[in-house]
Coordinates of C-alpha atoms in Angstrom, one line a residue:
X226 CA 92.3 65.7 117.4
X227 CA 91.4 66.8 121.0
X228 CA 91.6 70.6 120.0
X229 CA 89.2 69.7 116.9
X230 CA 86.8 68.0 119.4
X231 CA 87.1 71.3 121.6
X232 CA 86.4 73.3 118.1
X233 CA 83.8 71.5 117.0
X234 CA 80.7 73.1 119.0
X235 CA 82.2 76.2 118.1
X236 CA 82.0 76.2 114.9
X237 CA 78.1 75.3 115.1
X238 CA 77.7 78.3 117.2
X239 CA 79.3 80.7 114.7
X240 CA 77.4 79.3 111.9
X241 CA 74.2 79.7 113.4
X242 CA 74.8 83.1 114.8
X243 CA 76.2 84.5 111.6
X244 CA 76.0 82.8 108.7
X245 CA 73.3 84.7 107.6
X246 CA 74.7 88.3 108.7
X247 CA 77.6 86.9 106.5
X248 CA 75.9 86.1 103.1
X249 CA 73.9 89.7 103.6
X250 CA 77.5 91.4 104.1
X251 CA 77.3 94.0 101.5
X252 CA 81.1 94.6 99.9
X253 CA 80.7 98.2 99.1
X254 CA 84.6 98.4 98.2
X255 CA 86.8 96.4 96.5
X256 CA 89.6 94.9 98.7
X257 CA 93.6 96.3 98.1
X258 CA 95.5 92.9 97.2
X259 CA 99.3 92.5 98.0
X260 CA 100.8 90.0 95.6
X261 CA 104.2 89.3 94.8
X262 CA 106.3 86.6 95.0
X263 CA 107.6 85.1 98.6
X264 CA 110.4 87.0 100.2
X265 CA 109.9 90.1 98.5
X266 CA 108.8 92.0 101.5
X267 CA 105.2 91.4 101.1
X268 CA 104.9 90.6 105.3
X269 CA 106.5 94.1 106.1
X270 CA 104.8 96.0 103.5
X271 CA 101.2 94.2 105.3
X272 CA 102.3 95.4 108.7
X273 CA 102.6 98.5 107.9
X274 CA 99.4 98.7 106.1
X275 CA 97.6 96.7 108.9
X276 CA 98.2 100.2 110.7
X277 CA 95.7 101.9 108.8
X278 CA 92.7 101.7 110.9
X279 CA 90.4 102.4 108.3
X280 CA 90.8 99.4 106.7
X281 CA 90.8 95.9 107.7
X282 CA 93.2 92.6 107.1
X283 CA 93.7 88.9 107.9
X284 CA 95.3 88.0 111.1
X285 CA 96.9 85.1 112.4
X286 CA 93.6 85.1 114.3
X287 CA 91.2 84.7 111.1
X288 CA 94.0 82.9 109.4
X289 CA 94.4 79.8 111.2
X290 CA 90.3 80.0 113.1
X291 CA 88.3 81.2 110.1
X292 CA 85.3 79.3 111.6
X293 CA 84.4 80.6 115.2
X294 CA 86.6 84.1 115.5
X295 CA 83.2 86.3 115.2
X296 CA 81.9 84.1 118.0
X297 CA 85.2 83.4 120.4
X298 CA 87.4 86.5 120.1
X299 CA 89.0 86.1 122.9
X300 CA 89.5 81.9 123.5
X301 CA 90.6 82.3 119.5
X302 CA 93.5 84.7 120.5
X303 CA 94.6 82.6 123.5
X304 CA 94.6 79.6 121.3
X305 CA 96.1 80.6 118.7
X306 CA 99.2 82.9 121.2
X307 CA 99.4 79.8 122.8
X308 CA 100.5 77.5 119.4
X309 CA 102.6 79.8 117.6
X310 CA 106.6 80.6 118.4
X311 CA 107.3 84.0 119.0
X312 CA 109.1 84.6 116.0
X313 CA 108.9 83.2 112.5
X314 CA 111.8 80.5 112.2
X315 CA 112.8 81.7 108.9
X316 CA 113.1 85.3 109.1
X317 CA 112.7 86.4 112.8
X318 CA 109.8 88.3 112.3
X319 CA 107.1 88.7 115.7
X320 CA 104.2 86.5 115.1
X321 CA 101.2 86.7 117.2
X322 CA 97.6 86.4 116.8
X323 CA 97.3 89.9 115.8
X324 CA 100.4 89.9 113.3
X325 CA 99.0 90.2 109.6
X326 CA 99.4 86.8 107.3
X327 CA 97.5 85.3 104.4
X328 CA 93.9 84.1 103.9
X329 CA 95.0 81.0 101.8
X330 CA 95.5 79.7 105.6
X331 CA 92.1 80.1 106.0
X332 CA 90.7 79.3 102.9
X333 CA 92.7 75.9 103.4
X334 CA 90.6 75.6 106.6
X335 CA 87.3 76.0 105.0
X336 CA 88.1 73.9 102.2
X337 CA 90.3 71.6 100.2
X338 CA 91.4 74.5 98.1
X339 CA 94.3 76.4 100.0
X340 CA 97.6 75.8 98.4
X341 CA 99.4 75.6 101.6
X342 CA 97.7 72.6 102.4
X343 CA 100.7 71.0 100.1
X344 CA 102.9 72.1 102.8
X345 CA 101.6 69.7 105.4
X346 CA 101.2 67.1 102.7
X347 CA 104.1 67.5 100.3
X348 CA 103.8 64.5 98.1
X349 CA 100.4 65.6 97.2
X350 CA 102.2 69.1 96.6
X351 CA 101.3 68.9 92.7
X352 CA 98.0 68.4 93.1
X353 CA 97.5 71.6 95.7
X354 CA 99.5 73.1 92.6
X355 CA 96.2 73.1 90.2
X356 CA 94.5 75.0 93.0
X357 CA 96.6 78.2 92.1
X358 CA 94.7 78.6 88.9
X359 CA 92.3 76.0 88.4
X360 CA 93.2 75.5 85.1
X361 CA 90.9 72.8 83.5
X362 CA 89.2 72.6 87.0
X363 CA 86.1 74.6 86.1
X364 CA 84.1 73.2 89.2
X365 CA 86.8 73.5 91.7
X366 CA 87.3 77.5 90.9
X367 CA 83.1 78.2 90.9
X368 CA 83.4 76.3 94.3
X369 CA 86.5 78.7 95.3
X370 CA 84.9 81.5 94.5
X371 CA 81.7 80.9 96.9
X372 CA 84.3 79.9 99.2
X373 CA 86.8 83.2 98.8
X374 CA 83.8 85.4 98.4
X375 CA 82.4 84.5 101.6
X376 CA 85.2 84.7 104.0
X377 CA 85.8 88.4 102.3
X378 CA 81.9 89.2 103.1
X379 CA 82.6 88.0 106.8
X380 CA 86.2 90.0 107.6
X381 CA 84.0 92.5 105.8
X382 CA 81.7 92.1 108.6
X383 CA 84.2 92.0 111.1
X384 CA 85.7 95.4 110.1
X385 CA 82.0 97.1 109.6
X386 CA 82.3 97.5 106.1
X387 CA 85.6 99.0 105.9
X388 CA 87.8 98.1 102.6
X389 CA 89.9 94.7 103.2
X390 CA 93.3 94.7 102.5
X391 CA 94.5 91.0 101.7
X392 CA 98.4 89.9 101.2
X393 CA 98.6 86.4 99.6
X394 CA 101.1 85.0 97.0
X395 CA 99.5 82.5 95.5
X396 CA 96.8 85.5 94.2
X397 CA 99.3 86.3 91.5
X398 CA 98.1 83.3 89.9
X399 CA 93.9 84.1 90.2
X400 CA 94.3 87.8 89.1
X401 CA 91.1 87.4 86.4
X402 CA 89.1 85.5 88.7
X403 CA 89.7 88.0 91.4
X404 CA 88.6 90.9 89.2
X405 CA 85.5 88.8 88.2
X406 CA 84.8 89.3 92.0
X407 CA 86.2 92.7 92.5
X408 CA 86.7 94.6 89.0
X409 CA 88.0 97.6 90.9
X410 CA 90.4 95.9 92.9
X411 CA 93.5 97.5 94.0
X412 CA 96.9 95.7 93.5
X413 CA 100.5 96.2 95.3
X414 CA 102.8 93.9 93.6
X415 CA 106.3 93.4 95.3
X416 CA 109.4 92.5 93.2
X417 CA 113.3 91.9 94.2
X418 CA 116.6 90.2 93.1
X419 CA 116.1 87.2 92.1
X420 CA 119.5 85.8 93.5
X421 CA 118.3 86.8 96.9
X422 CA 114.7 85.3 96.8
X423 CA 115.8 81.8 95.5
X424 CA 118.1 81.2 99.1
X425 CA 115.3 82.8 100.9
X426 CA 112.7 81.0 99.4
X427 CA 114.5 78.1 100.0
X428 CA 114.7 79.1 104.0
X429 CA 111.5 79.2 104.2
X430 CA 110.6 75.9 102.7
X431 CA 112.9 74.2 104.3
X432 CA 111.5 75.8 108.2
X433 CA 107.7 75.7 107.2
X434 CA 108.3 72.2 106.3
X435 CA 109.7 71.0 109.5
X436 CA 106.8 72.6 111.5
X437 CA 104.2 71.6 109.5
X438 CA 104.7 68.7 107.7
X439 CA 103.4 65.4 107.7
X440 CA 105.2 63.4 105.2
X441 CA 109.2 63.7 104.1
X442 CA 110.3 65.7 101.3
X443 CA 112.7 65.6 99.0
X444 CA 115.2 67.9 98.8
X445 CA 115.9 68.6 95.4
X446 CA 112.5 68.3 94.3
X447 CA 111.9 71.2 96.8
X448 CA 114.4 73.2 94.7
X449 CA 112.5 72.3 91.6
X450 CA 109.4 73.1 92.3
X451 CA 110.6 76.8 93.9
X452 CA 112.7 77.5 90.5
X453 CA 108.9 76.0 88.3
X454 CA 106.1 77.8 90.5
X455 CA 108.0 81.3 90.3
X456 CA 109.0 80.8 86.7
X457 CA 105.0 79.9 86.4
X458 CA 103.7 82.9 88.7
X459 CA 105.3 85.1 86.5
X460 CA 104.1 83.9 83.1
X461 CA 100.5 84.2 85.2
X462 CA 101.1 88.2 85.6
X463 CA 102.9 89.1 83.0
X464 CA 99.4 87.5 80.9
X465 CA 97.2 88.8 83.2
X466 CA 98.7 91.9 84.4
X467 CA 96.5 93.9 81.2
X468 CA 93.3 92.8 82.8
X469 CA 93.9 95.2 85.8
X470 CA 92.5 98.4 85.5
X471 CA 95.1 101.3 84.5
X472 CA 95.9 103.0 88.0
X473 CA 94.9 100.2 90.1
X474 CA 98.7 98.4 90.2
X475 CA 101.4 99.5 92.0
X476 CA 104.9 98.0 91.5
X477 CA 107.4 97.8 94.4
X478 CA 111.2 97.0 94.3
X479 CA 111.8 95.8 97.5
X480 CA 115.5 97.1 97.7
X481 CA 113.9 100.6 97.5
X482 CA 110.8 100.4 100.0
X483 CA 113.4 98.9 102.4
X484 CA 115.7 101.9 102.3
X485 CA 112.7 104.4 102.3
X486 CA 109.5 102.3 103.6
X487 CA 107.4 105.7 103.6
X488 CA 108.3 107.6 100.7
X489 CA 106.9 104.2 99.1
X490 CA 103.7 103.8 101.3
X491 CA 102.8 107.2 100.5
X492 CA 103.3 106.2 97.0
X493 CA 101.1 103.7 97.0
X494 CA 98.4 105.6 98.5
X495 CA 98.7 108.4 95.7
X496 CA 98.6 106.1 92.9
X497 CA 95.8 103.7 94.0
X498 CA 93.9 106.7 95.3
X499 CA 93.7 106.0 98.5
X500 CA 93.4 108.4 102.1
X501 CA 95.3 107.7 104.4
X502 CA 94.6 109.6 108.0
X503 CA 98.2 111.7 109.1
X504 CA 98.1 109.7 112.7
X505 CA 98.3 106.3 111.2
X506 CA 101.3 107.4 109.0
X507 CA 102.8 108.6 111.8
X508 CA 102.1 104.9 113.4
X509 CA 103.9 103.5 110.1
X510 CA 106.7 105.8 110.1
X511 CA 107.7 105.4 113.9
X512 CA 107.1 101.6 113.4
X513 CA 109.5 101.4 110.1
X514 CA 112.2 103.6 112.5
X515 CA 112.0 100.8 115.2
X516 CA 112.3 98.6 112.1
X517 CA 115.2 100.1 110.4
X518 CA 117.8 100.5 114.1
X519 CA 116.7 96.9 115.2
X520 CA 115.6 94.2 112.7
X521 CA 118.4 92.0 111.6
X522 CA 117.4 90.4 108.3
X523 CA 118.8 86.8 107.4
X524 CA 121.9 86.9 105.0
X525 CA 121.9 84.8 102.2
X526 CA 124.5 83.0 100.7
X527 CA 124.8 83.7 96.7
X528 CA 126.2 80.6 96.0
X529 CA 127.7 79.3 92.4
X530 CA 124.9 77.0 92.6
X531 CA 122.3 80.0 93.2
X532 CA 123.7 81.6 90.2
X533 CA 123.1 78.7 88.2
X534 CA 119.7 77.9 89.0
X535 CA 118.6 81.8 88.7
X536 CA 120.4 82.2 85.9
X537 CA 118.8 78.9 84.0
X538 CA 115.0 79.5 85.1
X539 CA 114.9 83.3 85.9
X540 CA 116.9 84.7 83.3
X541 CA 113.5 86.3 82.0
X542 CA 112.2 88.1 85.1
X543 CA 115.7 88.8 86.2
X544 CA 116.6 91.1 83.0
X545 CA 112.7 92.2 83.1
X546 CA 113.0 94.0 86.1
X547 CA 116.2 95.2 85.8
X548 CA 118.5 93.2 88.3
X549 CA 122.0 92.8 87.0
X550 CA 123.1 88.9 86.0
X551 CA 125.6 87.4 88.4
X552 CA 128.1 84.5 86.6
X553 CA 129.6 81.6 88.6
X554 CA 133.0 81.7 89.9
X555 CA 133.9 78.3 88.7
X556 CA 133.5 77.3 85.2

């Protein structure tokens, strides 16, 4: 409360210095969009395209101030370095007001219609769940639209014009409305083994929800609704996945960008026809060597009880893209 009171005449400043440099924002390119599931290495990917300095993505600076970073640079950075841990608690990654993250933060700040709003309000988690399509909530998606369109016109302004790069989950569900927007959008969609992203998924529940939320969760019901929204996210792309324009996908297996992070980023750049300068390469490459001696990732446990829940609601996407089926030890 006393840090929205502190916001508050910040917010009216930004409005009424740019809010009308925003709406004249020309987007003369249509943003690159990371989707894939959770845990499949979309946050690594994003780092390493944040290094491209011809291009521009969402910070933990936009994410979380959306309202009054144009304005309040600097006060925004020390706020927000100030409230985050150093690390992620579910995957040790570095966070920072610079790190890369997702927009839906910041949609959820401008409006009612971020999904992760169900993570600080988990019994309403169902209802932030028709926000990932708007299915039979014609209204609500016009209204998310305006909403989308103008925080992409004012990162567009903050980056001078420069094509956006965005990395959000949840757009694997709004592919159609996102090419209504931007029909030549760009997509990198990131895939792995299903046994691994279930635990890991899981983790990261489980942590967001003790930092964030305001009501108690139930366990299983968590578990649930993981095994339903993936199970639903897919059924979204596989549907939608003919809508996007042939060249402008790229599929990732995160097993394989982990072992060779820049044979893959350069892959992505010479399908989705993009340039990318040799010195920011070399910024990626050195940064994936520092990445590859000394980040530890979390091991997961496959469990019988993993096995079982992949194996009953993943079954499909597992044997789509080609991860071998795992059985139970116990019968």
């Amino acid at each position: 409360m006393g840090l929205a009171t502190i916001t508050a005449p910040m917010r009216i400043i930004e409005r009424i210095l740019y809010h009308r440099k925003i709406k004249k924002t020309e987007i003369k390119t249509d943003p690159v969009f990371v989707i894939g599931h959770y845990r499949t290495g979309t946050t690594y990917l994003m780092t390493l395209l944040a290094m491209d300095k011809d291009r521009g993505y969402v910070s933990n600076l936009e994410g979380y101030a959306p309202h009054f970073f144009l304005s309040f640079p600097k006060i925004t950075k020390t706020l927000i370095d100030m409230s985050l841990p150093d690390i992620r608690p579910m995957d040790n990654v570095p966070m920072g007001a610079e790190e890369p993250t997702e927009e839906e933060y910041s949609i959820g700040a401008m409006s009612k219609y971020g999904y992760y709003n169900g993570f600080i309000f988990p019994r309403n988690f169902d209802q932030y769940t028709r926000y990932l399509n708007f299915e039979g909530l014609p209204k609500d998606l016009e209204k998310w639209k305006k909403v989308y369109y103008y925080f992409v016109q004012k990162m567009t302004l903050k980056y001078e014009g420069r094509q956006m790069i965005f990395k959000n989950p949840t757009n694997n569900y709004r592919i159609p409305h996102i090419l209504e927007m931007f029909p030549n959008a760009k997509f990198i969609h990131t895939y792995r083994n299903p046994y691994e992203v279930y635990p890991s998924t899981y983790k990261f529940f489980e942590e967001v929800f003790a930092i964030y939320t305001l009501q108690t969760w139930d366990d299983e019901k968590m578990k649930l609704d993981i095994l339903r929204n993936y199970k639903s996210l897919y059924e979204h792309l596989e549907r939608d996945i003919k809508l996007i324009p042939k060249g402008n996908i790229v599929h990732l297996k995160y097993e394989e960008f982990i072992e060779e992070p820049m044979k893959h980023i350069d892959r992505i750049y010479s399908e989705l026809g993009l340039e990318l300068k040799e010195e920011y390469r070399e910024n990626m490459r050195k940064y994936a060597e520092t990445q590859k001696r000394e980040y530890k990732p979390n091991k997961h446990r496959i469990t019988d009880d993993v096995i079982e829940r992949v194996n009953k609601y993943w079954s499909d996407y597992r044997d789509h893209w080609g991860y071998e089926k795992l059985e139970p030890s116990t019968k």
